[in-house]
Short mmCIF file of C-alpha atoms in Angstrom, two decimals:
data_model
loop_
_atom_site.label_atom_id
_atom_site.label_comp_id
_atom_site.label_asym_id
_atom_site.label_seq_id
_atom_site.Cartn_x
_atom_site.Cartn_y
_atom_site.Cartn_z
CA UNK A 1 69.99 45.98 36.62
CA UNK A 2 72.91 48.24 35.76
CA UNK A 3 72.00 51.19 33.59
CA UNK A 4 74.41 50.09 30.87
CA UNK A 5 72.65 46.73 30.71
CA UNK A 6 69.29 48.44 30.25
CA UNK A 7 70.81 50.70 27.61
CA UNK A 8 72.29 47.74 25.72
CA UNK A 9 69.07 45.73 25.86
CA UNK A 10 66.99 48.66 24.65
CA UNK A 11 69.49 49.47 21.90
CA UNK A 12 69.44 45.83 20.79
CA UNK A 13 65.65 45.99 20.52
CA UNK A 14 65.89 49.13 18.40
CA UNK A 15 68.43 47.44 16.11
CA UNK A 16 66.22 44.36 15.86
CA UNK A 17 63.28 46.47 14.68
CA UNK A 18 65.09 48.88 12.38
CA UNK A 19 68.02 47.96 10.12
CA UNK A 20 68.95 51.64 9.87
CA UNK A 21 70.06 51.75 13.53
CA UNK A 22 73.85 51.35 13.80
CA UNK A 23 76.29 51.67 16.69
CA UNK A 24 79.79 53.14 16.80
CA UNK A 25 82.07 52.96 19.83
CA UNK A 26 85.60 54.05 20.64
CA UNK A 27 87.04 50.78 21.92
CA UNK A 28 84.65 50.84 24.90
CA UNK A 29 82.02 48.27 23.98
CA UNK A 30 82.64 46.31 27.18
CA UNK A 31 82.54 49.42 29.39
CA UNK A 32 79.34 50.60 27.71
CA UNK A 33 77.67 47.19 28.03
CA UNK A 34 77.21 46.78 24.29
CA UNK A 35 79.98 44.28 23.51
CA UNK A 36 77.46 41.45 23.24
CA UNK A 37 75.59 43.25 20.48
CA UNK A 38 78.55 42.75 18.14
CA UNK A 39 77.69 39.07 17.76
CA UNK A 40 74.05 39.84 16.96
CA UNK A 41 74.74 42.70 14.55
CA UNK A 42 78.29 42.20 13.22
CA UNK A 43 77.67 44.36 10.14
CA UNK A 44 76.09 47.27 12.02
CA UNK A 45 78.49 47.84 14.92
CA UNK A 46 81.78 49.60 14.32
CA UNK A 47 84.68 49.92 16.74
CA UNK A 48 86.42 53.12 15.72
CA UNK A 49 89.25 52.70 18.20
CA UNK A 50 90.44 55.51 20.44
CA UNK A 51 89.50 58.08 17.80
CA UNK A 52 86.35 59.73 19.07
CA UNK A 53 86.45 62.66 16.63
CA UNK A 54 86.56 60.25 13.70
CA UNK A 55 83.73 58.28 15.30
CA UNK A 56 81.52 61.37 15.42
CA UNK A 57 82.35 62.32 11.84
CA UNK A 58 81.64 58.79 10.58
CA UNK A 59 78.31 58.85 12.40
CA UNK A 60 77.40 62.13 10.72
CA UNK A 61 78.27 60.62 7.36
CA UNK A 62 76.14 57.54 8.03
CA UNK A 63 73.24 59.75 9.11
CA UNK A 64 73.50 61.70 5.85
CA UNK A 65 72.79 58.41 4.04
CA UNK A 66 69.68 57.67 6.12
CA UNK A 67 71.18 55.52 8.86
CA UNK A 68 70.36 56.19 12.52
CA UNK A 69 73.73 56.06 14.29
CA UNK A 70 74.36 55.90 18.02
CA UNK A 71 77.86 56.71 19.26
CA UNK A 72 79.18 56.00 22.74
CA UNK A 73 82.13 56.74 24.98
CA UNK A 74 82.90 58.12 28.45
CA UNK A 75 81.42 61.60 28.98
CA UNK A 76 84.61 63.67 28.51
CA UNK A 77 85.29 61.95 25.20
CA UNK A 78 81.63 62.10 24.09
CA UNK A 79 81.38 65.83 24.79
CA UNK A 80 84.44 68.06 25.10
CA UNK A 81 86.77 65.93 22.92
CA UNK A 82 84.31 65.84 20.02
CA UNK A 83 82.71 69.23 20.61
CA UNK A 84 83.60 70.61 17.17
CA UNK A 85 82.35 67.50 15.38
CA UNK A 86 79.09 67.65 17.36
CA UNK A 87 78.69 71.35 16.59
CA UNK A 88 79.52 71.28 12.88
CA UNK A 89 79.24 67.75 11.48
CA UNK A 90 76.19 66.78 13.54
CA UNK A 91 74.18 69.79 14.77
CA UNK A 92 74.99 72.41 12.11
CA UNK A 93 74.40 69.78 9.44
CA UNK A 94 71.17 68.65 11.14
CA UNK A 95 72.24 65.01 11.37
CA UNK A 96 70.15 62.47 13.27
CA UNK A 97 72.89 61.17 15.60
CA UNK A 98 72.43 59.95 19.18
CA UNK A 99 75.41 60.38 21.53
CA UNK A 100 75.78 58.36 24.73
CA UNK A 101 78.23 59.67 27.32
CA UNK A 102 78.73 57.31 30.26
CA UNK A 103 79.98 57.83 33.81
CA UNK A 104 79.20 61.54 34.13
CA UNK A 105 80.62 63.61 36.96
CA UNK A 106 81.61 61.75 40.12
CA UNK A 107 80.40 58.41 38.75
CA UNK A 108 83.76 58.17 36.95
CA UNK A 109 85.14 57.36 40.44
CA UNK A 110 88.63 55.81 40.22
CA UNK A 111 89.23 57.04 36.67
CA UNK A 112 89.83 60.40 38.33
CA UNK A 113 89.85 64.00 37.19
CA UNK A 114 90.71 63.41 33.53
CA UNK A 115 87.62 61.23 33.06
CA UNK A 116 85.38 63.07 35.53
CA UNK A 117 83.37 65.33 33.27
CA UNK A 118 81.80 68.06 35.39
CA UNK A 119 81.21 70.26 32.35
CA UNK A 120 79.71 68.08 29.61
CA UNK A 121 76.21 69.57 29.83
CA UNK A 122 77.65 73.08 29.82
CA UNK A 123 79.84 72.27 26.82
CA UNK A 124 76.96 70.92 24.76
CA UNK A 125 74.00 72.98 25.98
CA UNK A 126 75.08 76.07 24.06
CA UNK A 127 75.18 74.20 20.74
CA UNK A 128 71.98 74.86 18.78
CA UNK A 129 69.64 71.99 18.08
CA UNK A 130 70.83 69.34 20.55
CA UNK A 131 68.61 67.66 23.16
CA UNK A 132 70.27 66.74 26.47
CA UNK A 133 68.69 63.91 28.49
CA UNK A 134 69.81 62.27 31.74
CA UNK A 135 67.83 59.28 33.07
CA UNK A 136 67.66 58.48 36.77
CA UNK A 137 66.88 54.76 36.76
CA UNK A 138 66.51 51.75 34.46
CA UNK A 139 62.73 52.15 34.13
CA UNK A 140 63.03 55.71 32.86
CA UNK A 141 65.91 54.76 30.58
CA UNK A 142 64.05 51.86 29.00
CA UNK A 143 60.97 54.03 28.50
CA UNK A 144 63.10 56.76 26.95
CA UNK A 145 65.15 54.75 24.45
CA UNK A 146 62.43 54.27 21.78
CA UNK A 147 61.41 57.92 22.22
CA UNK A 148 65.00 59.07 21.67
CA UNK A 149 65.23 56.81 18.64
CA UNK A 150 62.02 58.26 17.19
CA UNK A 151 63.15 61.84 17.78
CA UNK A 152 64.57 63.25 14.56
CA UNK A 153 67.73 65.11 15.54
CA UNK A 154 70.84 65.03 17.73
CA UNK A 155 70.47 63.86 21.33
CA UNK A 156 73.06 63.61 24.11
CA UNK A 157 72.27 60.79 26.57
CA UNK A 158 74.14 61.33 29.86
CA UNK A 159 74.25 57.87 31.43
CA UNK A 160 75.45 56.74 34.84
CA UNK A 161 76.27 53.19 33.74
CA UNK A 162 76.14 51.48 37.17
CA UNK A 163 73.07 50.32 39.07
CA UNK A 164 70.83 53.14 40.27
CA UNK A 165 68.07 53.02 42.91
CA UNK A 166 64.55 52.63 41.53
CA UNK A 167 62.56 55.85 41.32
CA UNK A 168 59.80 55.16 38.83
CA UNK A 169 57.13 52.40 38.78
CA UNK A 170 57.09 49.89 35.95
CA UNK A 171 54.02 51.56 34.38
CA UNK A 172 55.76 54.96 34.21
CA UNK A 173 54.73 57.07 31.22
CA UNK A 174 57.71 58.94 29.78
CA UNK A 175 57.55 62.34 28.08
CA UNK A 176 60.89 63.57 26.74
CA UNK A 177 59.95 67.23 27.07
CA UNK A 178 58.03 67.15 30.35
CA UNK A 179 59.71 67.09 33.77
CA UNK A 180 58.37 64.67 36.39
CA UNK A 181 56.99 66.00 39.69
CA UNK A 182 58.00 63.21 42.08
CA UNK A 183 56.74 64.81 45.28
CA UNK A 184 54.34 67.71 45.80
CA UNK A 185 55.36 70.51 48.17
CA UNK A 186 54.66 74.10 49.14
CA UNK A 187 57.79 75.62 50.73
CA UNK A 188 60.61 74.82 48.30
CA UNK A 189 61.03 73.50 44.77
CA UNK A 190 63.95 71.09 44.35
CA UNK A 191 64.87 70.61 40.70
CA UNK A 192 67.18 67.62 40.32
CA UNK A 193 68.78 65.53 37.60
CA UNK A 194 70.53 62.17 37.44
CA UNK A 195 72.04 60.32 40.38
CA UNK A 196 71.09 63.02 42.90
CA UNK A 197 67.37 62.26 42.60
CA UNK A 198 67.15 59.60 45.34
CA UNK A 199 69.07 61.84 47.75
CA UNK A 200 66.60 64.66 47.10
CA UNK A 201 63.59 62.45 47.75
CA UNK A 202 65.16 61.17 50.97
CA UNK A 203 66.07 64.73 51.99
CA UNK A 204 62.51 65.90 51.31
CA UNK A 205 61.14 63.13 53.53
CA UNK A 206 63.44 64.18 56.39
CA UNK A 207 62.67 67.86 55.91
CA UNK A 208 58.95 67.11 56.08
CA UNK A 209 59.48 65.87 59.64
CA UNK A 210 60.72 69.34 60.58
CA UNK A 211 57.79 71.05 58.87
CA UNK A 212 59.42 71.95 55.55
CA UNK A 213 57.40 70.88 52.53
CA UNK A 214 59.57 70.27 49.46
CA UNK A 215 58.40 69.72 45.92
CA UNK A 216 60.86 67.43 44.11
CA UNK A 217 60.96 67.68 40.33
CA UNK A 218 63.13 65.40 38.20
CA UNK A 219 64.33 67.48 35.25
CA UNK A 220 65.45 64.61 33.05
CA UNK A 221 65.70 66.72 29.92
CA UNK A 222 67.96 69.68 30.63
CA UNK A 223 67.74 71.02 27.10
CA UNK A 224 65.15 72.05 26.16
CA UNK A 225 64.11 72.49 29.79
CA UNK A 226 60.44 72.20 30.66
CA UNK A 227 59.95 75.90 31.45
CA UNK A 228 56.24 75.49 32.13
CA UNK A 229 56.74 72.97 34.95
CA UNK A 230 59.77 74.82 36.37
CA UNK A 231 57.98 78.18 36.47
CA UNK A 232 54.74 76.74 37.85
CA UNK A 233 56.52 74.95 40.69
CA UNK A 234 58.74 77.93 41.52
CA UNK A 235 55.75 80.29 41.63
CA UNK A 236 53.91 77.89 43.94
CA UNK A 237 56.72 77.55 46.49
CA UNK A 238 58.53 80.87 46.10
CA UNK A 239 62.00 79.34 46.56
CA UNK A 240 64.19 77.04 44.47
CA UNK A 241 67.09 74.64 45.01
CA UNK A 242 68.85 72.93 42.10
CA UNK A 243 70.79 69.69 42.67
CA UNK A 244 73.07 68.13 40.07
CA UNK A 245 76.14 65.96 39.52
CA UNK A 246 77.71 68.69 37.38
CA UNK A 247 79.42 72.03 37.64
CA UNK A 248 76.97 74.62 38.99
CA UNK A 249 77.98 76.69 35.95
CA UNK A 250 76.39 75.70 32.65
CA UNK A 251 74.19 72.77 33.68
CA UNK A 252 70.82 72.35 35.40
CA UNK A 253 71.26 75.38 37.67
CA UNK A 254 71.99 77.61 34.70
CA UNK A 255 69.02 76.24 32.75
CA UNK A 256 66.68 76.80 35.70
CA UNK A 257 68.02 80.32 36.29
CA UNK A 258 67.42 81.16 32.63
CA UNK A 259 63.86 79.84 32.84
CA UNK A 260 63.20 81.89 35.98
CA UNK A 261 65.07 85.04 34.90
CA UNK A 262 61.96 87.25 35.06
CA UNK A 263 60.35 85.61 38.10
CA UNK A 264 62.36 87.20 40.95
CA UNK A 265 62.48 83.90 42.83
CA UNK A 266 65.65 83.04 44.81
CA UNK A 267 67.62 80.04 43.53
CA UNK A 268 70.23 78.11 45.51
CA UNK A 269 72.32 75.24 44.22
CA UNK A 270 73.90 71.98 45.30
CA UNK A 271 76.45 70.93 42.72
CA UNK A 272 80.13 70.88 41.89
CA UNK A 273 81.58 74.29 42.71
CA UNK A 274 83.58 75.00 39.54
CA UNK A 275 86.40 72.53 40.13
CA UNK A 276 87.96 69.47 38.54
CA UNK A 277 87.39 65.95 39.81
CA UNK A 278 89.74 63.60 41.63
CA UNK A 279 90.26 59.89 42.21
CA UNK A 280 87.92 58.31 44.74
CA UNK A 281 84.92 56.10 45.40
CA UNK A 282 81.41 57.54 45.32
CA UNK A 283 80.90 58.04 49.10
CA UNK A 284 84.14 60.02 49.36
CA UNK A 285 83.42 62.00 46.18
CA UNK A 286 79.90 62.88 47.27
CA UNK A 287 81.32 64.38 50.45
CA UNK A 288 84.27 66.08 48.75
CA UNK A 289 82.07 67.67 46.08
CA UNK A 290 79.23 68.62 48.42
CA UNK A 291 76.71 66.22 46.87
CA UNK A 292 75.38 64.29 49.87
CA UNK A 293 71.83 64.17 51.17
CA UNK A 294 73.02 66.25 54.13
CA UNK A 295 74.22 68.97 51.77
CA UNK A 296 70.77 69.01 50.18
CA UNK A 297 69.05 69.28 53.57
CA UNK A 298 71.32 72.11 54.71
CA UNK A 299 70.82 74.06 51.48
CA UNK A 300 67.05 73.47 51.57
CA UNK A 301 66.74 74.79 55.11
CA UNK A 302 68.75 77.89 54.21
CA UNK A 303 66.65 78.46 51.09
CA UNK A 304 63.39 78.32 53.06
CA UNK A 305 64.78 80.42 55.91
CA UNK A 306 65.89 83.25 53.62
CA UNK A 307 63.12 83.37 51.03
#
């Protein structure tokens, strides 16, 4: 199942159960997978056109009247384009609005640099009061959707809309504010978010064959980060590697460094090295941006060697 299909199904279930849940999109219902919901809920889905700032402001207004709005667009338009509306109309005003940004980072592929948001987490993470969540597979997403709906406050859902490899079992128990330790280890802690998670698990399996024991932790909620799990894992292994489909400035790496600021534990990073995106398919972009499994293995070996 594509992630956008899981998102649309889960959102439809929320709308079925609660008449206060409404959806606003910026002429991207088909891209987001929610076009079919318009027939089921014609009075509760609003296409705002290519006017994302208006969409965010309308959502804030609806929330002020007790509705539970979700807004959706591609990540650059759901983050940097509407940053002021998120900061003032939604977060400063304490409005209960959920924001879905799709195709983060290199998953924008052929839409190229203008749509390839490497900075959306960094843009939003410094705004007070917002939760930032990035699921890794359809199981985690489906488990998370009712939890996000129940959470009273603004949430940014960073969604790779295509099909993602399965990570979690069907009986997975989701906790919004607790990171998931996917593999125990003793030599290196790998903190990873989003589409890089499968690569990190595969890299850890290969590294184990050469005697390097990696602990792999999926940090699905980047703000507020689960400091307890991050610190406990880092203290156990004594060395840290962060891996993310985002600029190494402002995202997961920055959040982990802040959590470990007083721990004196070395932190290395695999991520986008402060550059804009470009047109390409995922295999090319992974190599160009340094986001392959091989990049993870190389960085992990260096981290263990120099700790």
